CSV table of C-alpha atoms (C1' of nucleotides) in Angstrom, one decimal:
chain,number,residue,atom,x,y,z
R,102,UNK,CA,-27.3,26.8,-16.1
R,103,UNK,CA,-27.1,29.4,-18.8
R,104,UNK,CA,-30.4,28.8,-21.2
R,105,UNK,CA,-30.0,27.0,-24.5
R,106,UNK,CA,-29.6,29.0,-27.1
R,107,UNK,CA,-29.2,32.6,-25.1
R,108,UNK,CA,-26.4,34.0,-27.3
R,109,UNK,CA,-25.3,32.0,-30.8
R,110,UNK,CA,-21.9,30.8,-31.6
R,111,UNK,CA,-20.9,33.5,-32.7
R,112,UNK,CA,-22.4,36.2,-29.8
R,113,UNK,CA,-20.6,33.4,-27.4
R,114,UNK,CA,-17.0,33.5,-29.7
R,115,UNK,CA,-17.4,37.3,-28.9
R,116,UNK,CA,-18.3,37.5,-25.5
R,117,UNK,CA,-15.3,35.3,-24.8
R,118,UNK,CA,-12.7,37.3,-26.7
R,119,UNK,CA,-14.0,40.4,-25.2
R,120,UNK,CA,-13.7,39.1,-21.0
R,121,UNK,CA,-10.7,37.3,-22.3
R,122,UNK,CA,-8.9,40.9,-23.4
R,123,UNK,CA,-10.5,42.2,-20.3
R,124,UNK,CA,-8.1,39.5,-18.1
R,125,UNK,CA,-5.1,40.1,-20.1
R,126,UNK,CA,-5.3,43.9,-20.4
R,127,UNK,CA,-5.3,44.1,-16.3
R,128,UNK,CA,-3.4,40.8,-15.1
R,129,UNK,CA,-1.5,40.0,-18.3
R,130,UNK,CA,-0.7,36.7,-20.2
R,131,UNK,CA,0.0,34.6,-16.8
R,132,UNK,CA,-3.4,35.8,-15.4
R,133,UNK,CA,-5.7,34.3,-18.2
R,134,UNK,CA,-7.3,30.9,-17.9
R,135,UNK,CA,-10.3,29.0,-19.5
R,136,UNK,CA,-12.0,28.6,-16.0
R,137,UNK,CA,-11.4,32.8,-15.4
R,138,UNK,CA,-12.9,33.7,-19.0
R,139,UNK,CA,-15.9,31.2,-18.8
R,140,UNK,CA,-16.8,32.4,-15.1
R,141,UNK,CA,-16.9,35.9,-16.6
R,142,UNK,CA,-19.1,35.5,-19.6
R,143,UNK,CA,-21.6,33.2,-16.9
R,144,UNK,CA,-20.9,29.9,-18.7
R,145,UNK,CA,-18.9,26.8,-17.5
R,146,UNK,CA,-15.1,25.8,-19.3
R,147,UNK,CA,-16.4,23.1,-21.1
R,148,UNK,CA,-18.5,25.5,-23.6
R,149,UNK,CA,-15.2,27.6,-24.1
R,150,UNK,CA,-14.6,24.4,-25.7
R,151,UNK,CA,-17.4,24.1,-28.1
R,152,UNK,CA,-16.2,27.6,-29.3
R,153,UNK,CA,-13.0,27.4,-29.4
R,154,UNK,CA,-10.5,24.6,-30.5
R,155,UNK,CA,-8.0,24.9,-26.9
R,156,UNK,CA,-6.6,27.8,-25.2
R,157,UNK,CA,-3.9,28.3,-27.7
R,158,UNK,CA,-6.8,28.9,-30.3
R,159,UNK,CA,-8.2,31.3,-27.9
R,160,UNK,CA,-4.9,33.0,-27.8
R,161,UNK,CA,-4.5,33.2,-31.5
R,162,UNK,CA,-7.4,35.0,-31.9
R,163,UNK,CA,-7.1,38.0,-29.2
R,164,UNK,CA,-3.4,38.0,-30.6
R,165,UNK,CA,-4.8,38.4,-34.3
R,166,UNK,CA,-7.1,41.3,-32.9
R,167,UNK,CA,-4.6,42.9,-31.5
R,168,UNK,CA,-2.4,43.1,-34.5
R,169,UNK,CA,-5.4,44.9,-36.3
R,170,UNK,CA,-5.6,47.3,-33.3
R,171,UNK,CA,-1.5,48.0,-34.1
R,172,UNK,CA,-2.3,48.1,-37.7
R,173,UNK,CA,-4.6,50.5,-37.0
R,174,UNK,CA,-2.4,52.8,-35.4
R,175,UNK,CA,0.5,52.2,-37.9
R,176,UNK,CA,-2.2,53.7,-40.7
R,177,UNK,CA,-2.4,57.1,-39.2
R,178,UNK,CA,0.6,58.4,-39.9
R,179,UNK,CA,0.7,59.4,-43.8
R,180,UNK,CA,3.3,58.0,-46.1
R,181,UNK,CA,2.4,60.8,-49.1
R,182,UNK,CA,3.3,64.7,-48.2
R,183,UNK,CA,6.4,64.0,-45.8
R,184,UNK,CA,9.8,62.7,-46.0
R,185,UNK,CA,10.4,59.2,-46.2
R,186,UNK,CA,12.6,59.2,-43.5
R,187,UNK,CA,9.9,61.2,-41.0
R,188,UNK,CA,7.4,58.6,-42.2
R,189,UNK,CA,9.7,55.6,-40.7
R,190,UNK,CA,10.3,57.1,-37.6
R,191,UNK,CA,6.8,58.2,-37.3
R,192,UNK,CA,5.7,54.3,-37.7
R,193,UNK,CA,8.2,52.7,-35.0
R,194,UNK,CA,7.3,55.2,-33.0
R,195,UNK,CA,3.4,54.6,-33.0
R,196,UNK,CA,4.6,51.1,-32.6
R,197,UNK,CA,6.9,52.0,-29.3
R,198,UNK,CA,3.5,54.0,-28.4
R,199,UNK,CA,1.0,50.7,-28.8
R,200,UNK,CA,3.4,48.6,-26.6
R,201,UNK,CA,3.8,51.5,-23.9
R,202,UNK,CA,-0.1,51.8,-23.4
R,203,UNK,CA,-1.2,48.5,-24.0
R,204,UNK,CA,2.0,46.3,-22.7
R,205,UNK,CA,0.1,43.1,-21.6
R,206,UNK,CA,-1.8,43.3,-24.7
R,207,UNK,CA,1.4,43.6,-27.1
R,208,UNK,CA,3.5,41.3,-25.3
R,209,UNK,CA,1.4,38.4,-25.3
R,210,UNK,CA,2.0,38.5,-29.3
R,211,UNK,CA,4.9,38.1,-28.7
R,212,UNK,CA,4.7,35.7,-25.5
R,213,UNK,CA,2.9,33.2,-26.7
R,214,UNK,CA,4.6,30.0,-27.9
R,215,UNK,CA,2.8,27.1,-29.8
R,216,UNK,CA,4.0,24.1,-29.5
R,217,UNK,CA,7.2,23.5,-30.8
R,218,UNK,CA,6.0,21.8,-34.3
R,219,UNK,CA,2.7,23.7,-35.0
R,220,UNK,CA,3.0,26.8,-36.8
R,221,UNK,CA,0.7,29.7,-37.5
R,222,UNK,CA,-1.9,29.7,-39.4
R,223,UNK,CA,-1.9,31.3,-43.0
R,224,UNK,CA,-3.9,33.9,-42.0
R,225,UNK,CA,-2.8,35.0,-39.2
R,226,UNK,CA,0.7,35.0,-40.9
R,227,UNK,CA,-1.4,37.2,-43.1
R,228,UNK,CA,-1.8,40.1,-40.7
R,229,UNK,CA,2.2,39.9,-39.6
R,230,UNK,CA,3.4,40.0,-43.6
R,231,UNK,CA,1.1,43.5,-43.8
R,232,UNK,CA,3.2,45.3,-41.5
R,233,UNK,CA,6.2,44.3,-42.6
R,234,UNK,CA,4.5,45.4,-46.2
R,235,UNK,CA,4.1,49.0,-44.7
R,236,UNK,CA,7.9,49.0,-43.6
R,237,UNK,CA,8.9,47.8,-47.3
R,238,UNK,CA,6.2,50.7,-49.0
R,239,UNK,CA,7.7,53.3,-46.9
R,240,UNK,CA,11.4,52.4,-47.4
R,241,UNK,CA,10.6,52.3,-51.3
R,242,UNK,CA,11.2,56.2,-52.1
R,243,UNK,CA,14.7,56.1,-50.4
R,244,UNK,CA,15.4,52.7,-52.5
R,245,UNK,CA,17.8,54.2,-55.2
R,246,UNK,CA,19.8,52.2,-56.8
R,247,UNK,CA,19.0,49.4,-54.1
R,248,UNK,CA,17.3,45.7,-55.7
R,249,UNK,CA,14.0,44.6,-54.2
R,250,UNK,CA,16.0,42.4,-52.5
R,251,UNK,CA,17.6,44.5,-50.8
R,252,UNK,CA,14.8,47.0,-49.8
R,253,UNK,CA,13.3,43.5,-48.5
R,254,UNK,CA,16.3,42.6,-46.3
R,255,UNK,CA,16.4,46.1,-45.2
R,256,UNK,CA,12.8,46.2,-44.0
R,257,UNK,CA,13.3,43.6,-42.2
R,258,UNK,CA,16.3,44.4,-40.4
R,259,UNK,CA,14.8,47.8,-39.7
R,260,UNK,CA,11.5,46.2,-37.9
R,261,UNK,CA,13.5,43.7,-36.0
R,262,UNK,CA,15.2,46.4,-34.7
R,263,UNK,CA,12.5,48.6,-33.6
R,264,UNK,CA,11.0,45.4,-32.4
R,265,UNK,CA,13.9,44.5,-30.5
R,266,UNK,CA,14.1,48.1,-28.6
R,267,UNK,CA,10.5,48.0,-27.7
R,268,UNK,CA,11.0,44.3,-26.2
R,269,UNK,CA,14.3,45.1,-24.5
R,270,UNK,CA,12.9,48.3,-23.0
R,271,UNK,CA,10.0,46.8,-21.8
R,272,UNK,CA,11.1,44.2,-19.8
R,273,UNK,CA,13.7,46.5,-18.1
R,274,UNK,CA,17.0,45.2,-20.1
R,275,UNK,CA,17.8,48.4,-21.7
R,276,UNK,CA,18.3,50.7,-18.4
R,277,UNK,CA,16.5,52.8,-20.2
R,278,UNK,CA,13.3,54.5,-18.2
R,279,UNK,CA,10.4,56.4,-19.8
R,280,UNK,CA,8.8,56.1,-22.7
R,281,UNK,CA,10.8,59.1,-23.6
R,282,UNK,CA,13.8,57.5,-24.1
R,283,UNK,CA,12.6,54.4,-26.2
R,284,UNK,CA,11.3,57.0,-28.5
R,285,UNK,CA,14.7,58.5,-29.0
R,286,UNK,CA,16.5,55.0,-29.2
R,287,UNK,CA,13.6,54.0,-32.2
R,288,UNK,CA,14.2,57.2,-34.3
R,289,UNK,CA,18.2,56.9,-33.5
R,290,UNK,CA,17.7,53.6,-34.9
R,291,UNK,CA,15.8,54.4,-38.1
R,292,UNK,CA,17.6,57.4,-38.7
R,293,UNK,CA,21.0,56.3,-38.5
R,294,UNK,CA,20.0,52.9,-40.6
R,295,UNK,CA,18.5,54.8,-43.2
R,296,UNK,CA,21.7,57.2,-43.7
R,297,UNK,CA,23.9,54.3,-44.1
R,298,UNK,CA,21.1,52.6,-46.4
R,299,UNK,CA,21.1,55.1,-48.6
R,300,UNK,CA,24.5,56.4,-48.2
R,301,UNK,CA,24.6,60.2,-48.1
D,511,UNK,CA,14.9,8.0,0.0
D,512,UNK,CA,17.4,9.6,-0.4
D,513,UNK,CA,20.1,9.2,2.4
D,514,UNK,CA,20.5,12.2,4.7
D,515,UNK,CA,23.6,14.3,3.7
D,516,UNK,CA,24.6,11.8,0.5
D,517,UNK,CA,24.7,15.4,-1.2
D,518,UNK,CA,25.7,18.6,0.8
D,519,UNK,CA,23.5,22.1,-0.2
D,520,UNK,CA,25.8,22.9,-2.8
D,521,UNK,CA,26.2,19.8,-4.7
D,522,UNK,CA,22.5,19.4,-4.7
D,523,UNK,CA,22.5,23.0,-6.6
D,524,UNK,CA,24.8,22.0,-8.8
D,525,UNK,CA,23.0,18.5,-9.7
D,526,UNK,CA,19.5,20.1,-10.0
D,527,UNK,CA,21.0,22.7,-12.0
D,528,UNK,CA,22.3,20.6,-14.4
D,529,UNK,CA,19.0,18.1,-15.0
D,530,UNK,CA,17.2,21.3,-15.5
D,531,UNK,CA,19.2,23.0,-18.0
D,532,UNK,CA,19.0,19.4,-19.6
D,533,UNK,CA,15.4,19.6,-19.6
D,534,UNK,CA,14.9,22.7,-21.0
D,535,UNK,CA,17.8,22.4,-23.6
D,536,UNK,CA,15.6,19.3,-24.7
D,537,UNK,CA,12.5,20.1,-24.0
D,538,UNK,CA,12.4,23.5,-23.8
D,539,UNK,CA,10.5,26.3,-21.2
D,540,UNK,CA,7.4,24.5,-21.3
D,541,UNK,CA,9.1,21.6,-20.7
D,542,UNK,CA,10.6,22.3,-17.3
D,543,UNK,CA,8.9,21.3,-14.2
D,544,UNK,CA,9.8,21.1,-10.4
D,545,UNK,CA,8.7,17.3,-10.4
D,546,UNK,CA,11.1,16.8,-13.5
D,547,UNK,CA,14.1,18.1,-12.1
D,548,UNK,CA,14.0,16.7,-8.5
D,549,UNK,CA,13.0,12.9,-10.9
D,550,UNK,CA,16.5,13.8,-12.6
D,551,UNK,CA,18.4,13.6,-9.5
D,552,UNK,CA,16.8,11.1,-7.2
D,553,UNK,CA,15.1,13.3,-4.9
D,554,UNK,CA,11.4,14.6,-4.5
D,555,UNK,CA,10.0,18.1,-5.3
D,556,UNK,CA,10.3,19.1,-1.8
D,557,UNK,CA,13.6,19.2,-1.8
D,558,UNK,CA,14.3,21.5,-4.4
D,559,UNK,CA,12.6,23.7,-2.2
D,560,UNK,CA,15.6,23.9,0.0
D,561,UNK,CA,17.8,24.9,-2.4
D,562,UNK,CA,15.8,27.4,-4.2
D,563,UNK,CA,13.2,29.8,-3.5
D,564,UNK,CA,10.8,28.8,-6.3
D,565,UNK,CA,11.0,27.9,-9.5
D,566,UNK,CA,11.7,31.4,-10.7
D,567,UNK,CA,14.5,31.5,-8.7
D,568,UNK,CA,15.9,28.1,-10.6
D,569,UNK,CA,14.8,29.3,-13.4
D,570,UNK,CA,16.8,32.7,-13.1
D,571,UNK,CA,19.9,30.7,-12.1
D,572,UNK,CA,19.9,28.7,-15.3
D,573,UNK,CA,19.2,32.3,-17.2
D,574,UNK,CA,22.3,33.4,-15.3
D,575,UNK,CA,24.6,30.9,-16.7
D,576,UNK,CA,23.2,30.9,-20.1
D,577,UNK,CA,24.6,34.8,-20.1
D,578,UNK,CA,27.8,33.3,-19.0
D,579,UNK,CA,28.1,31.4,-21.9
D,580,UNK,CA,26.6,34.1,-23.9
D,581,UNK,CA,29.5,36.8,-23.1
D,582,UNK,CA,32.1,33.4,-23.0
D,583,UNK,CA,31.0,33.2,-26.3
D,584,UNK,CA,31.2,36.9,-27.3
D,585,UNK,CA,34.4,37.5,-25.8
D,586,UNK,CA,35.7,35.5,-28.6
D,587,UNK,CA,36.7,38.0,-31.4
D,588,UNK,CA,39.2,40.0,-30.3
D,589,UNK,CA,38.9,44.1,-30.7
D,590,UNK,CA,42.6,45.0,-31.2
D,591,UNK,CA,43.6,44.7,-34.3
D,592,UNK,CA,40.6,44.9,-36.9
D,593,UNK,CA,38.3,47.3,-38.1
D,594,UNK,CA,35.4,48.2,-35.3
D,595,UNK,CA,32.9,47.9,-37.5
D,596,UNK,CA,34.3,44.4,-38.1
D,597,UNK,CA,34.5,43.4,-34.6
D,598,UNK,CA,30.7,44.9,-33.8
D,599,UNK,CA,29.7,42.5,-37.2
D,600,UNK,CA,31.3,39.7,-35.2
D,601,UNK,CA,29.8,40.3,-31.5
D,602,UNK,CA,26.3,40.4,-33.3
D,603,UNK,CA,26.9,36.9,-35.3
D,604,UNK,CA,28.5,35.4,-32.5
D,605,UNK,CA,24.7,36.2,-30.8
D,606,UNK,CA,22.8,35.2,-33.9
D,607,UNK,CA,25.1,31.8,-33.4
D,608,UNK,CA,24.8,31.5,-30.2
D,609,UNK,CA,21.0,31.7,-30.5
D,610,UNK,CA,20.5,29.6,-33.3
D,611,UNK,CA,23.0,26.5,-31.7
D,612,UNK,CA,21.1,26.7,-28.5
D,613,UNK,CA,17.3,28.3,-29.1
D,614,UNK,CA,15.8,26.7,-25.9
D,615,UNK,CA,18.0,28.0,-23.3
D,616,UNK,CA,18.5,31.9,-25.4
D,617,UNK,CA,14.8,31.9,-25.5
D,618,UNK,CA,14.1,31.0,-21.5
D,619,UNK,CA,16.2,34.3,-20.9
D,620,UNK,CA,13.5,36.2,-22.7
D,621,UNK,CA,10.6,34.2,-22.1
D,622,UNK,CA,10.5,34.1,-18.2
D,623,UNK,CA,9.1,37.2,-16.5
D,624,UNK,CA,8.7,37.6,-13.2
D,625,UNK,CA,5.8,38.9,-10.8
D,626,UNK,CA,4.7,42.4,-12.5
D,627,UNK,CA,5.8,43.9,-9.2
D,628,UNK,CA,9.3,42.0,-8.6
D,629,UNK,CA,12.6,43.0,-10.2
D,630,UNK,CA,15.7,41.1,-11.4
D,631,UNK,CA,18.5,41.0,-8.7
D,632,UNK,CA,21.4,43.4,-9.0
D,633,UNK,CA,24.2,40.2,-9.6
D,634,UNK,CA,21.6,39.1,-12.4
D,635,UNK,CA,20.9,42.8,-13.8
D,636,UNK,CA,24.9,43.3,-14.4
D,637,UNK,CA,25.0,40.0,-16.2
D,638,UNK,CA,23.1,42.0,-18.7
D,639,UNK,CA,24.9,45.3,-18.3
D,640,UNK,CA,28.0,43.3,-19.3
D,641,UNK,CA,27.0,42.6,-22.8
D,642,UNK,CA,25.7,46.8,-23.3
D,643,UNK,CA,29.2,47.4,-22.2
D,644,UNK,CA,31.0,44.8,-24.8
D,645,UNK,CA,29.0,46.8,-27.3
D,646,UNK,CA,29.6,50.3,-25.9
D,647,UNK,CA,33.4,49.3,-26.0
D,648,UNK,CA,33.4,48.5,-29.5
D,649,UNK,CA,31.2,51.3,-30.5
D,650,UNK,CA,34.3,53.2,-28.6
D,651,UNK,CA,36.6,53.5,-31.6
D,652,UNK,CA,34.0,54.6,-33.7
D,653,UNK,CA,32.8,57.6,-32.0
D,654,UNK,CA,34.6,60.5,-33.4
D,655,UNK,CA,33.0,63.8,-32.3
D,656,UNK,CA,29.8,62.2,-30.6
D,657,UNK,CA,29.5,62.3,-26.9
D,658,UNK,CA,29.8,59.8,-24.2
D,659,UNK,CA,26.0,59.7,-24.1
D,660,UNK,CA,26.0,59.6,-27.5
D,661,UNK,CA,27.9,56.5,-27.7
D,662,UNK,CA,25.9,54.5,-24.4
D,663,UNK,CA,22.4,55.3,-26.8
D,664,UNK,CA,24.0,53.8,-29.9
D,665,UNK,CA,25.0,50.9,-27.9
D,666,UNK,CA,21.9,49.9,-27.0
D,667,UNK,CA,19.5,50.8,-30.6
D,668,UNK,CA,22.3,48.4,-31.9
D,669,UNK,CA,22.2,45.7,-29.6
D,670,UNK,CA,18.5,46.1,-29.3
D,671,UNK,CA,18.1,46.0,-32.9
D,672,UNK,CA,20.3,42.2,-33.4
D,673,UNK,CA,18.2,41.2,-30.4
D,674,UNK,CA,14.9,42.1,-32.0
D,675,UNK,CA,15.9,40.4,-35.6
D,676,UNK,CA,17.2,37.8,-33.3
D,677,UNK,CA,14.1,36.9,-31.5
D,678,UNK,CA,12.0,37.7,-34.6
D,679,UNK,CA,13.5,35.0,-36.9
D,680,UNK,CA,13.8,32.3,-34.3
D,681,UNK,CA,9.6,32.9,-33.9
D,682,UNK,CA,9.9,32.1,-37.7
D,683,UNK,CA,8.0,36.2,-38.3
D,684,UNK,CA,10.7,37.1,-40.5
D,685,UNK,CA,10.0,35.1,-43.2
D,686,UNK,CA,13.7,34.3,-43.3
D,687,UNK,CA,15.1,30.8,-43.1
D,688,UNK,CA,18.5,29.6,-41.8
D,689,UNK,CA,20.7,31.2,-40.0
D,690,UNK,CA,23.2,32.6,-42.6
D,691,UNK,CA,20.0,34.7,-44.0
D,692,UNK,CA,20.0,36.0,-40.2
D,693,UNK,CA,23.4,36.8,-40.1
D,694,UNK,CA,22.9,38.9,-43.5
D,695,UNK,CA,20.5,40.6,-41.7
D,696,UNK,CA,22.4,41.6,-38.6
D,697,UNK,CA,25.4,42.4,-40.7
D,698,UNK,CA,22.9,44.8,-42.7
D,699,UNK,CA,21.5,46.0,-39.8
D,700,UNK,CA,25.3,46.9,-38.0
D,701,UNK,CA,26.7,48.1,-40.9
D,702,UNK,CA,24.2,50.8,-42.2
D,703,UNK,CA,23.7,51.9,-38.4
D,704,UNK,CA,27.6,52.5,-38.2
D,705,UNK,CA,27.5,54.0,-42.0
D,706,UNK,CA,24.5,56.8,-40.3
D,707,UNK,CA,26.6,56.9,-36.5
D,708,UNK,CA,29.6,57.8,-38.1
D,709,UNK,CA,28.4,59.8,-41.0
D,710,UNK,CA,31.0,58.9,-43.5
Y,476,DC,C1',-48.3,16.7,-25.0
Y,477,DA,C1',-44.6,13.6,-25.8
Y,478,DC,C1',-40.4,13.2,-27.6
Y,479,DA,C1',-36.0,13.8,-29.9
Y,480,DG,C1',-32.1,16.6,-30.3
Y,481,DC,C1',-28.6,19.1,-28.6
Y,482,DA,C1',-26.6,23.2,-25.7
Y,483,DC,C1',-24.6,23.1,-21.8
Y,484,DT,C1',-22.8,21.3,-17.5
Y,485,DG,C1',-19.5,19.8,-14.2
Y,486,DA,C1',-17.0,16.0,-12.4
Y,487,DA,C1',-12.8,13.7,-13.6
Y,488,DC,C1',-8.0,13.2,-15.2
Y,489,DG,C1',-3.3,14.2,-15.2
Y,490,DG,C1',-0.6,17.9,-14.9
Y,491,DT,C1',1.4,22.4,-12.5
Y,492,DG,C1',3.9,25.2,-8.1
Y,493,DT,C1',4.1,25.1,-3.2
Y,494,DT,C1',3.8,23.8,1.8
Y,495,DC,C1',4.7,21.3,5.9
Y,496,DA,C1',3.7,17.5,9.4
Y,497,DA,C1',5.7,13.3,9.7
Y,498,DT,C1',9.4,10.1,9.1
Y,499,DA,C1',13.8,7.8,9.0
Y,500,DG,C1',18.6,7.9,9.1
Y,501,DA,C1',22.7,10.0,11.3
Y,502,DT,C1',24.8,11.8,15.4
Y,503,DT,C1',25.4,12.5,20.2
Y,504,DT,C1',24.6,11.4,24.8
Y,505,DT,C1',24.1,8.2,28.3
S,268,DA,C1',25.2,-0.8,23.1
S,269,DA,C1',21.1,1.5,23.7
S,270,DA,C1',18.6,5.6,24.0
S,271,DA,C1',17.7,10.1,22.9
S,272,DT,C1',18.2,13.9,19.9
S,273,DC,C1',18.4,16.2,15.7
S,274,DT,C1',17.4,17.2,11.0
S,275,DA,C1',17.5,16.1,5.9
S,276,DT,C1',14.1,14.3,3.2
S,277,DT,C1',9.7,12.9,2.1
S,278,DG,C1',5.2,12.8,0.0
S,279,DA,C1',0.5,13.8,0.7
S,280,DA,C1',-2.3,17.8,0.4
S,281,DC,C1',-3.9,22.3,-1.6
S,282,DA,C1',-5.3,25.2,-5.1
S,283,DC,C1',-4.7,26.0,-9.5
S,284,DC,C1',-4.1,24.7,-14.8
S,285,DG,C1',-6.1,22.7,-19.8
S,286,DT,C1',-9.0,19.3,-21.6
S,287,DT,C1',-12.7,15.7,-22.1
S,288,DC,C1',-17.2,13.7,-22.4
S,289,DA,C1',-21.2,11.2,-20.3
S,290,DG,C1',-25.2,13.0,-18.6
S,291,DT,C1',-28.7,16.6,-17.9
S,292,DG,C1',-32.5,19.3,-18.8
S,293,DC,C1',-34.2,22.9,-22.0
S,294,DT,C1',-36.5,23.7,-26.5
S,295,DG,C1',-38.4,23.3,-30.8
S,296,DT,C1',-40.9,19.8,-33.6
S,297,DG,C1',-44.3,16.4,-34.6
DNA sequence: CACAGCACTGAACGGTGTTCAATAGATTTT
DNA sequence: AAAATCTATTGAACACCGTTCAGTGCTGTG
């Protein structure tokens, strides 16, 4: 029986999040379980429980750390000092490049379905609005004569695209092998989008 | 129990087929079990293990018809006689529809994945190529001085792309509500990719 | 040193996919 | 018609899943 008071709430919460990224990182979404995490942080399911409000909750939270890890990668490329265009393609493709190395990681995001009437929290809504906020800044300079609106809607369109590509590719649908490849369908993508968006 | 040879292999197929696709139409993934289905039809889960490998295999078969009613359902606009770009506008919103009138059985295609290591069956892996080829087709038309290859890699950033803003809005990450918002988007999406393909 | 409080346990519940010895109903043989 | 054979179907069993909560035993307090 682990002692009383070994690690606090919070050293627990962490310990947890860190074997449960463990399991999905090597076996993916399917391989993670309550009794798997507890078993590897030497406590029993039932204190998963005092830490966290259900698996789903669990979930939420590696899924929220992994969208900072993507945000993270989606900051090093520089929007100031290069073309708009180059900036664009240099974000879906760091984006292409997180889902290659990490593919258990990015698709549970993705994978992971509350139930049917719940929806996400604010702030983890939060963290999925940012990126979507980089696609918008970066799209601004090439705005012209284009309404917020529209540099909104074409955002949008733009990352549903790249995100559609990377899913498509990942699970095999595309007939498309290597890394490589998806790299070249993302900046075909983006560049061709982005000549008809702004129209030269 | 149910009398020996009431039912021959195939009509059993056809029955469990049918309560499952039920199940999930109503339920959804989550919703579908093996003791559910054999319930539906009067028989007991050990049954359905005659008929189909495992519930992946079921699963796959119901996948398999939803792409037949997918490509029924894209087959509808015709590509003689109107602009490509027109007809390429229509395949994608014929998706978005299809999707959006039927979210549970679109989403199982995506949301089952198989063992890491196994791979879709050939019949079930043309289902797919099908669509890419619908696309490719009535990219066709459009593809002035590009090469073959040229064409096959547009295909697929397209269809990729609807599929992404597809799956993005029905997981409500969009920020977009109701389908006609969708279909703006996919319309934005095809049109300002064919603007860039075809450089005009 | 006793005791109260509570961190933690782990068995229990109802679910899942899957297997396979046993059964019961149909068919064939006697 | 009865007996024997055959086999389609059963359903209990197994190992897992998420979740709950009464009980246990450690720990800080009085």
């Amino acid at each position: 029986m682990a002692r009383r008071s070994d690690h606090s709430r919070e050293e627990l919460r962490e310990m947890a999040l860190t074997a449960a990224e463990k399991i999905v990182v090597e076996q993916g979404y399917e391989g993670l379980s309550a009794r798997k995490v507890a078993a590897q942080i030497g406590y029993t399911v039932g204190t998963l429980y005092l830490v966290f409000e259900n698996i789903d909750d669990l979930i939420l939270q590696i899924n929220a750390r992994t969208l900072d890890r993507l945000h993270a990668r989606m900051t090093q490329p520089h929007a100031n000092s290069i073309d708009p265009r180059d900036y664009l393609v240099q974000l879906g493709q760091a984006y292409i490049r997180f889902a290659d190395e990490d593919p258990h990681r990015w698709a549970m995001v993705f994978e992971h379905r509350l139930a049917e009437d719940r929806s996400l929290p604010a702030w983890y809504q939060e963290k999925v609005a940012r990126m979507f906020a980089m696609v918008e800044q970066g799209l601004q300079p090439l705005a012209g004569r284009h309404s917020q609106d529209d540099v909104l809607q074409a955002s949008r369109a733009l990352w549903g695209g790249v995100h559609g590509i990377c899913i498509l590719a990942l699970s095999d649908n595309l007939g498309v092998a290597g890394v490589d490849s998806v790299q070249q369908l993302t900046e075909s993508l983006i560049r061709n989008y982005l000549k008809g968006f702004t129209g030269d």
